[in-house]
């Protein structure tokens, strides 16, 4: 086969020198490397006693944000569900009735909003799709469970609690035009 | 007489317990050291620093379902781990653990049986040990097991030759087959500054013996009979529960015994330079000798692990080539040289 | 002599009533779960990361992977199980010696994930009983470890006789195992 | 010295195929040729053994299904690559789904073996002369060819999806 | 030994499964997989063995067939990126970016230089990550577990870099059609600098452990060789082809992402055996490192995405406040982009070789047909030929050195 480019270089040398042939040199060299590591500081993260910080834009469990007055931002437009490659999001839209203005920001809201966490692949497309700053992925980790049904997260889990608000200000800074 | 009998019986029990304990904690040590070699932490959740890990493993295995495959030879299937365990435990009978002790005025040797043919006894039991693996692999009626068994037996047979030849050189030098005499021949100093250990007189023989010991105990780089990536579990693929435990245990006991034999034959056993000059009380000396001996054993156990977590393993045919085409000729040359030196010594 | 000795505190329900003997054995089992990694795809790579130095599975006494199902205690199914693979998985499960636990790691093994397609099994619980589901695609090593710790809890609190209970037998029968 | 470019390639193919050249266009820098299944092997052989072109590397091949294209429902696309000249060509053939027997390319390229098995598995295209034409990715007892457009993607056993929202 | 070759049928052995020695003409059937430790649970090789020697092999694949191609026909263009993640999951970013480049070729987008360079950095990191897996697994399969654990720590560092760049570790879903979803964060820069500084030592240490160790060399030299002609006939690409001595590299032959700006050599082997494959991958990591350095040092200023209002999502604050942006946003997310009809083939140099995307668009919401040229799938069929007459251990090593990734194999 002729050479296709002029940038190639043969890198594998199969000829062994005498010192390589008698095994011992490489063995001792190898053992020297491993014994150095023996006394090195260990890199292990002793989970769960220690936790590794997760980056701000980590794609973990979702939350549905409320605005500063405590009203749900989601308007049940369904974009997140359409954008979901795993088809893990289901929602039912409802009209806001009088007196609920403090609960829901827009006139339409999601009366049911479920994410199947077992289906979800945490790709982040729903967050990207949301036009209302309502759904965010967070650095929280969805914990394993023993029952399959428990992984269908409804609004009770997803909607953020006002006393435990989640700071998403660092998440989408890149998407804002400076 | 009675004192001696009681002493021997208690020695048997103590050594039995020590063998088991060391084997158990060798598994722990292996896991911990392997972790340290690999920048990891190693077992840490079972008890403080994971010290209860071997007990957890044992406890789990005892209560695991005992599975005998329908296609297996049931009797042999059960017999195999027993043979492996039994031979491993019996080998230690001839090892002299330390200098004689004095109890109630009687001089007692801390050795279960001071046989004249101690070395032959060790070699004999080691070669019976392979039957455990062979029978286990064959009776499982599993192809991977069978291949493991075939590998194990051919490997053992090939490496036993070189091992025997390298030991022969020692026997020529000391003129005895008894381990006690071999140990006691290693007091004093050699060339003025080295301890009079056989390793300095027989460096080549030691290297050969060490390599063969690795092969005999099925340790990396010679762990072909059970190499995971090729044969799944090798000869013990079909074994579950404590029968598997026996096989794994036997491997560690064998490691312990072979470390003891290496220390005895090449590293002066319980002797250490100036030890018997510093301590005059025989019982204290025995205790110190015991400690020295175990320190040496532990070093070799560590070496086993160190090598295992460094080297890749051989291929089956390369292993055979190494055994037959390299180690045996070198061992013969070593033997001839030793003989020649011995004859020359007589003339000079 | 009407004084009846009170039963020791334990877990209610048949097979979950842990006595002290069971507790000791359970502790031993929990700390010596030898996994059988049934890794088929992406999650298998994440399992490698869990096993590697940074997360180090050996802390739980789990670094001895037993590829022979006879010796394994924990079947870790990681990655997509296609319908072609299903019977193989079931056979592996059947070959495992009791007690055995199963952990479904990742969206694909737990539910099929994004692969809602003709060739993919929609969750391994269709063919074998699953003890713990770990969500994520693939889960972080932390999540895998969380799942393993849940299995440890199960092992620790399991009664020695549970596997002989009619409930357990019925469960096995419902999966047509043995 | 001939410059080997798409025009040269086109001329060569046209002169080889004659009337069998059904369609030829250049899209996104790659020449795309349509021919009949009778002449596909001779074309592939011609290109492979051509002393100048040396298109001896079968990059990939795959089936395609146009259910509305009556009489030409199924197709196979070959991508050839000349490593020496660094030029690629796409060759397509179309045929009826009732007569989906195509001569095999395994006689020319060993690599065609699994690709043809895959095309058979997905589209039911039968490659005449293939040494081992059976399903490759799906289970043997599957009774349809899943990538044809009429078959659904979804697995019928999925239980956790409620389709009536958003009309999915 | 000659009579072994012309024994016609070994069905008997397959049925009975009993082993006799080769004189009687029967072989042992050994099922390597689908759950063998070295196959990582994904494919099956039925070996006809004469003792430890392999007489013939029959492969069964498809154990994780996930119907990517069908799935791609039902998903809008922007939802295909997460699917490509799972093709060759050892180097997901290459798959992601390869797909985006294909669509960009279809829509003939003009991509800024900065995006190209950012892509090069991410892709070369992915290549390193991919080769780390392959080479360390060769190490593990020879029994050297420790090297694997040393080098894997560096993979963990690459994971951290991915996490900085896109928010997750393995299945990255990085980049969008037209560029990236976000610029490299400041932490990414510091981490990348640290990686570039420290990784050479780690790689060197791994080389020292294995490369010139005779035990290792004996194991891998002459193990599963394939000649250049046969390799080409079997459609080999990537490191495996280069190990056979053909300097075909998509990055050089059909440069994409401004790869022609970078100067790097193509490492070659001679015989196509496992040692060649190992060494080629080893050297490619050094080359990738060189490319990353060059790309990072010359990283141009500018936007991290192309100006493609029809395909690239508008900035979020405009979506919130501006009606026009909101309409575009809806259109893109729903997949109602103005996708031109046409056919395009684009290939990138994936971890295992030429990763090609053959996209047929009819102008609709989803691709009409999307065929992936999966290098693994194509070259794995050469396996029986490569291990014929070899020992069982060789078969295992050949398999791991070919780097067969299940996701890519079965699609």
Tab-separated table of C-alpha atoms in Angstrom, chain B residues 21-249:
chain	number	residue	atom	x	y	z
B	21	UNK	CA	-5.629	-16.519	60.526
B	22	UNK	CA	-2.792	-15.514	58.274
B	23	UNK	CA	-4.598	-16.844	55.239
B	24	UNK	CA	-7.695	-14.896	56.202
B	25	UNK	CA	-5.782	-11.728	56.819
B	26	UNK	CA	-3.659	-12.281	53.751
B	27	UNK	CA	-6.857	-11.853	51.756
B	28	UNK	CA	-7.442	-8.634	53.620
B	29	UNK	CA	-3.849	-7.628	53.126
B	30	UNK	CA	-4.028	-8.433	49.476
B	31	UNK	CA	-7.061	-6.275	49.027
B	32	UNK	CA	-5.685	-3.435	51.049
B	33	UNK	CA	-2.243	-3.533	49.473
B	34	UNK	CA	-3.688	-3.902	46.017
B	35	UNK	CA	-5.713	-0.815	46.731
B	36	UNK	CA	-2.673	1.066	47.942
B	37	UNK	CA	-0.676	0.047	44.918
B	38	UNK	CA	-3.498	1.365	42.807
B	39	UNK	CA	-4.076	4.692	44.563
B	40	UNK	CA	-7.232	3.388	46.166
B	41	UNK	CA	-8.413	3.045	49.723
B	42	UNK	CA	-9.305	-0.599	49.911
B	43	UNK	CA	-11.863	-2.211	52.214
B	44	UNK	CA	-12.831	0.262	54.859
B	45	UNK	CA	-16.464	-0.235	55.706
B	46	UNK	CA	-16.415	-3.594	57.463
B	47	UNK	CA	-15.170	-2.733	60.922
B	48	UNK	CA	-12.437	-0.196	61.638
B	49	UNK	CA	-10.215	0.150	58.538
B	50	UNK	CA	-12.160	-2.738	57.089
B	51	UNK	CA	-10.479	-5.151	59.464
B	52	UNK	CA	-13.500	-7.388	59.637
B	53	UNK	CA	-13.540	-7.875	55.900
B	54	UNK	CA	-12.271	-11.474	55.929
B	55	UNK	CA	-14.800	-12.369	58.589
B	56	UNK	CA	-17.572	-10.845	56.565
B	57	UNK	CA	-16.440	-12.796	53.529
B	58	UNK	CA	-16.275	-16.006	55.483
B	59	UNK	CA	-19.631	-15.413	57.115
B	60	UNK	CA	-21.232	-14.693	53.820
B	61	UNK	CA	-19.786	-17.761	52.188
B	62	UNK	CA	-20.947	-20.053	54.961
B	63	UNK	CA	-24.509	-18.922	54.498
B	64	UNK	CA	-24.479	-18.902	50.740
B	65	UNK	CA	-26.461	-21.501	48.868
B	66	UNK	CA	-24.289	-24.527	48.309
B	67	UNK	CA	-24.595	-25.306	44.691
B	68	UNK	CA	-23.615	-28.573	43.095
B	69	UNK	CA	-24.135	-28.552	39.342
B	70	UNK	CA	-26.324	-31.362	38.079
B	71	UNK	CA	-23.784	-32.433	35.506
B	72	UNK	CA	-20.923	-32.714	37.966
B	73	UNK	CA	-19.346	-35.741	39.638
B	74	UNK	CA	-20.771	-35.032	43.034
B	75	UNK	CA	-18.302	-36.902	45.186
B	76	UNK	CA	-15.250	-35.526	43.454
B	77	UNK	CA	-16.795	-32.100	43.293
B	78	UNK	CA	-16.953	-32.049	47.070
B	79	UNK	CA	-13.654	-33.815	47.542
B	80	UNK	CA	-11.636	-31.361	45.498
B	81	UNK	CA	-11.746	-28.325	47.795
B	82	UNK	CA	-11.116	-30.613	50.754
B	83	UNK	CA	-7.936	-31.915	49.164
B	84	UNK	CA	-6.820	-28.412	48.348
B	85	UNK	CA	-7.396	-27.233	51.914
B	86	UNK	CA	-5.999	-30.331	53.565
B	87	UNK	CA	-2.727	-30.415	51.696
B	88	UNK	CA	-2.271	-26.716	52.170
B	89	UNK	CA	-2.690	-27.048	55.913
B	90	UNK	CA	-0.510	-30.125	56.287
B	91	UNK	CA	2.523	-28.743	54.557
B	92	UNK	CA	3.421	-26.566	57.486
B	93	UNK	CA	4.137	-29.588	59.707
B	94	UNK	CA	7.835	-29.710	58.923
B	95	UNK	CA	8.619	-26.053	59.134
B	96	UNK	CA	10.846	-25.143	62.060
B	97	UNK	CA	9.241	-22.039	63.471
B	98	UNK	CA	11.945	-20.986	65.869
B	99	UNK	CA	14.791	-22.150	68.074
B	100	UNK	CA	14.217	-24.707	70.760
B	101	UNK	CA	12.353	-23.611	73.821
B	102	UNK	CA	12.827	-24.770	77.373
B	103	UNK	CA	9.666	-25.619	79.235
B	104	UNK	CA	9.794	-27.186	82.663
B	105	UNK	CA	13.398	-28.072	82.089
B	106	UNK	CA	12.752	-29.847	78.870
B	107	UNK	CA	14.212	-28.743	75.591
B	108	UNK	CA	11.493	-28.780	73.005
B	109	UNK	CA	11.759	-28.112	69.305
B	110	UNK	CA	9.158	-25.763	67.880
B	111	UNK	CA	8.441	-27.880	64.879
B	112	UNK	CA	5.571	-30.278	64.570
B	113	UNK	CA	7.648	-33.002	62.998
B	114	UNK	CA	11.388	-32.842	62.482
B	115	UNK	CA	11.522	-35.182	59.534
B	116	UNK	CA	14.799	-36.119	57.950
B	117	UNK	CA	13.228	-35.574	54.606
B	118	UNK	CA	11.511	-32.283	55.354
B	119	UNK	CA	12.045	-30.827	51.911
B	120	UNK	CA	10.717	-33.901	50.198
B	121	UNK	CA	7.666	-33.756	52.406
B	122	UNK	CA	7.010	-30.189	51.334
B	123	UNK	CA	7.479	-30.989	47.666
B	124	UNK	CA	5.280	-34.039	47.999
B	125	UNK	CA	2.403	-32.205	49.571
B	126	UNK	CA	2.617	-29.355	47.145
B	127	UNK	CA	2.282	-31.802	44.288
B	128	UNK	CA	-0.695	-33.464	45.904
B	129	UNK	CA	-2.246	-30.029	46.200
B	130	UNK	CA	-2.631	-29.808	42.456
B	131	UNK	CA	-5.013	-32.733	42.584
B	132	UNK	CA	-7.500	-30.547	44.367
B	133	UNK	CA	-7.462	-28.117	41.488
B	134	UNK	CA	-7.420	-30.823	38.868
B	135	UNK	CA	-10.248	-32.821	40.330
B	136	UNK	CA	-12.244	-29.688	41.006
B	137	UNK	CA	-11.844	-28.460	37.478
B	138	UNK	CA	-12.599	-31.786	35.933
B	139	UNK	CA	-15.551	-32.752	38.066
B	140	UNK	CA	-17.325	-29.427	37.464
B	141	UNK	CA	-17.995	-30.556	33.929
B	142	UNK	CA	-17.535	-27.071	32.619
B	143	UNK	CA	-15.195	-26.293	29.768
B	144	UNK	CA	-13.647	-23.284	31.375
B	145	UNK	CA	-13.019	-25.290	34.530
B	146	UNK	CA	-11.522	-28.110	32.565
B	147	UNK	CA	-9.183	-25.771	30.765
B	148	UNK	CA	-8.206	-24.261	34.075
B	149	UNK	CA	-7.523	-27.709	35.477
B	150	UNK	CA	-5.432	-28.706	32.480
B	151	UNK	CA	-3.458	-25.501	32.700
B	152	UNK	CA	-2.964	-25.925	36.427
B	153	UNK	CA	-1.699	-29.464	36.235
B	154	UNK	CA	0.696	-28.906	33.366
B	155	UNK	CA	1.982	-25.754	34.974
B	156	UNK	CA	2.573	-27.452	38.317
B	157	UNK	CA	4.327	-30.401	36.805
B	158	UNK	CA	6.610	-28.236	34.708
B	159	UNK	CA	7.563	-25.892	37.449
B	160	UNK	CA	8.040	-28.548	40.073
B	161	UNK	CA	11.032	-29.812	38.127
B	162	UNK	CA	12.848	-26.539	38.156
B	163	UNK	CA	11.877	-26.058	41.780
B	164	UNK	CA	13.261	-29.433	42.748
B	165	UNK	CA	16.450	-28.800	40.838
B	166	UNK	CA	17.048	-25.491	42.502
B	167	UNK	CA	16.445	-27.074	45.891
B	168	UNK	CA	18.866	-29.865	45.040
B	169	UNK	CA	21.644	-27.329	44.919
B	170	UNK	CA	20.830	-26.365	48.497
B	171	UNK	CA	20.708	-29.989	49.543
B	172	UNK	CA	24.123	-30.575	48.028
B	173	UNK	CA	25.455	-27.607	49.937
B	174	UNK	CA	24.004	-28.483	53.285
B	175	UNK	CA	24.042	-32.223	52.875
B	176	UNK	CA	20.697	-32.635	54.523
B	177	UNK	CA	17.056	-32.880	53.604
B	178	UNK	CA	15.855	-31.787	57.023
B	179	UNK	CA	14.648	-28.235	57.239
B	180	UNK	CA	15.976	-27.778	60.759
B	181	UNK	CA	19.475	-28.582	59.640
B	182	UNK	CA	19.198	-26.336	56.629
B	183	UNK	CA	18.196	-23.466	58.885
B	184	UNK	CA	20.861	-24.112	61.428
B	185	UNK	CA	23.439	-24.232	58.665
B	186	UNK	CA	22.762	-20.570	58.034
B	187	UNK	CA	24.165	-19.018	61.175
B	188	UNK	CA	27.252	-16.899	61.197
B	189	UNK	CA	28.411	-14.681	58.428
B	190	UNK	CA	29.377	-15.032	54.833
B	191	UNK	CA	32.319	-13.239	53.269
B	192	UNK	CA	32.642	-11.339	56.491
B	193	UNK	CA	29.840	-8.847	56.065
B	194	UNK	CA	26.783	-10.721	54.843
B	195	UNK	CA	24.653	-12.985	56.959
B	196	UNK	CA	25.396	-16.577	56.168
B	197	UNK	CA	22.126	-17.072	54.325
B	198	UNK	CA	21.784	-19.389	51.409
B	199	UNK	CA	20.441	-16.620	49.248
B	200	UNK	CA	23.905	-15.120	49.022
B	201	UNK	CA	25.464	-18.414	48.120
B	202	UNK	CA	22.718	-19.405	45.741
B	203	UNK	CA	21.335	-16.182	44.240
B	204	UNK	CA	20.452	-17.866	40.977
B	205	UNK	CA	18.894	-20.796	42.753
B	206	UNK	CA	16.867	-18.401	44.878
B	207	UNK	CA	15.560	-16.573	41.855
B	208	UNK	CA	14.578	-19.850	40.237
B	209	UNK	CA	12.908	-21.045	43.389
B	210	UNK	CA	11.054	-17.782	43.773
B	211	UNK	CA	9.722	-17.895	40.221
B	212	UNK	CA	8.687	-21.509	40.659
B	213	UNK	CA	7.007	-20.700	43.950
B	214	UNK	CA	4.935	-18.067	42.168
B	215	UNK	CA	3.965	-20.634	39.586
B	216	UNK	CA	3.213	-23.333	42.140
B	217	UNK	CA	0.871	-21.106	44.067
B	218	UNK	CA	-0.889	-19.959	40.884
B	219	UNK	CA	-0.073	-16.368	41.528
B	220	UNK	CA	0.345	-13.668	38.929
B	221	UNK	CA	2.132	-13.605	36.553
B	222	UNK	CA	1.396	-17.317	36.504
B	223	UNK	CA	-2.273	-17.250	37.487
B	224	UNK	CA	-3.387	-18.922	34.305
B	225	UNK	CA	-5.593	-21.606	35.871
B	226	UNK	CA	-8.012	-19.003	37.117
B	227	UNK	CA	-7.306	-16.028	34.935
B	228	UNK	CA	-10.476	-14.070	34.912
B	229	UNK	CA	-10.451	-12.491	31.509
B	230	UNK	CA	-9.966	-15.771	29.712
B	231	UNK	CA	-11.434	-18.545	31.775
B	232	UNK	CA	-14.018	-16.650	33.827
B	233	UNK	CA	-13.021	-18.309	37.095
B	234	UNK	CA	-10.899	-21.151	35.802
B	235	UNK	CA	-11.111	-24.306	37.858
B	236	UNK	CA	-13.445	-22.793	40.439
B	237	UNK	CA	-15.972	-21.380	37.985
B	238	UNK	CA	-18.718	-23.708	39.172
B	239	UNK	CA	-17.961	-23.519	42.868
B	240	UNK	CA	-20.009	-21.444	45.213
B	241	UNK	CA	-20.243	-20.889	48.955
B	242	UNK	CA	-17.562	-22.255	51.297
B	243	UNK	CA	-16.216	-24.723	48.773
B	244	UNK	CA	-15.059	-21.741	46.810
B	245	UNK	CA	-13.872	-20.302	50.074
B	246	UNK	CA	-11.700	-23.376	50.612
B	247	UNK	CA	-10.053	-22.944	47.254
B	248	UNK	CA	-9.359	-19.288	47.845
B	249	UNK	CA	-8.162	-20.005	51.354
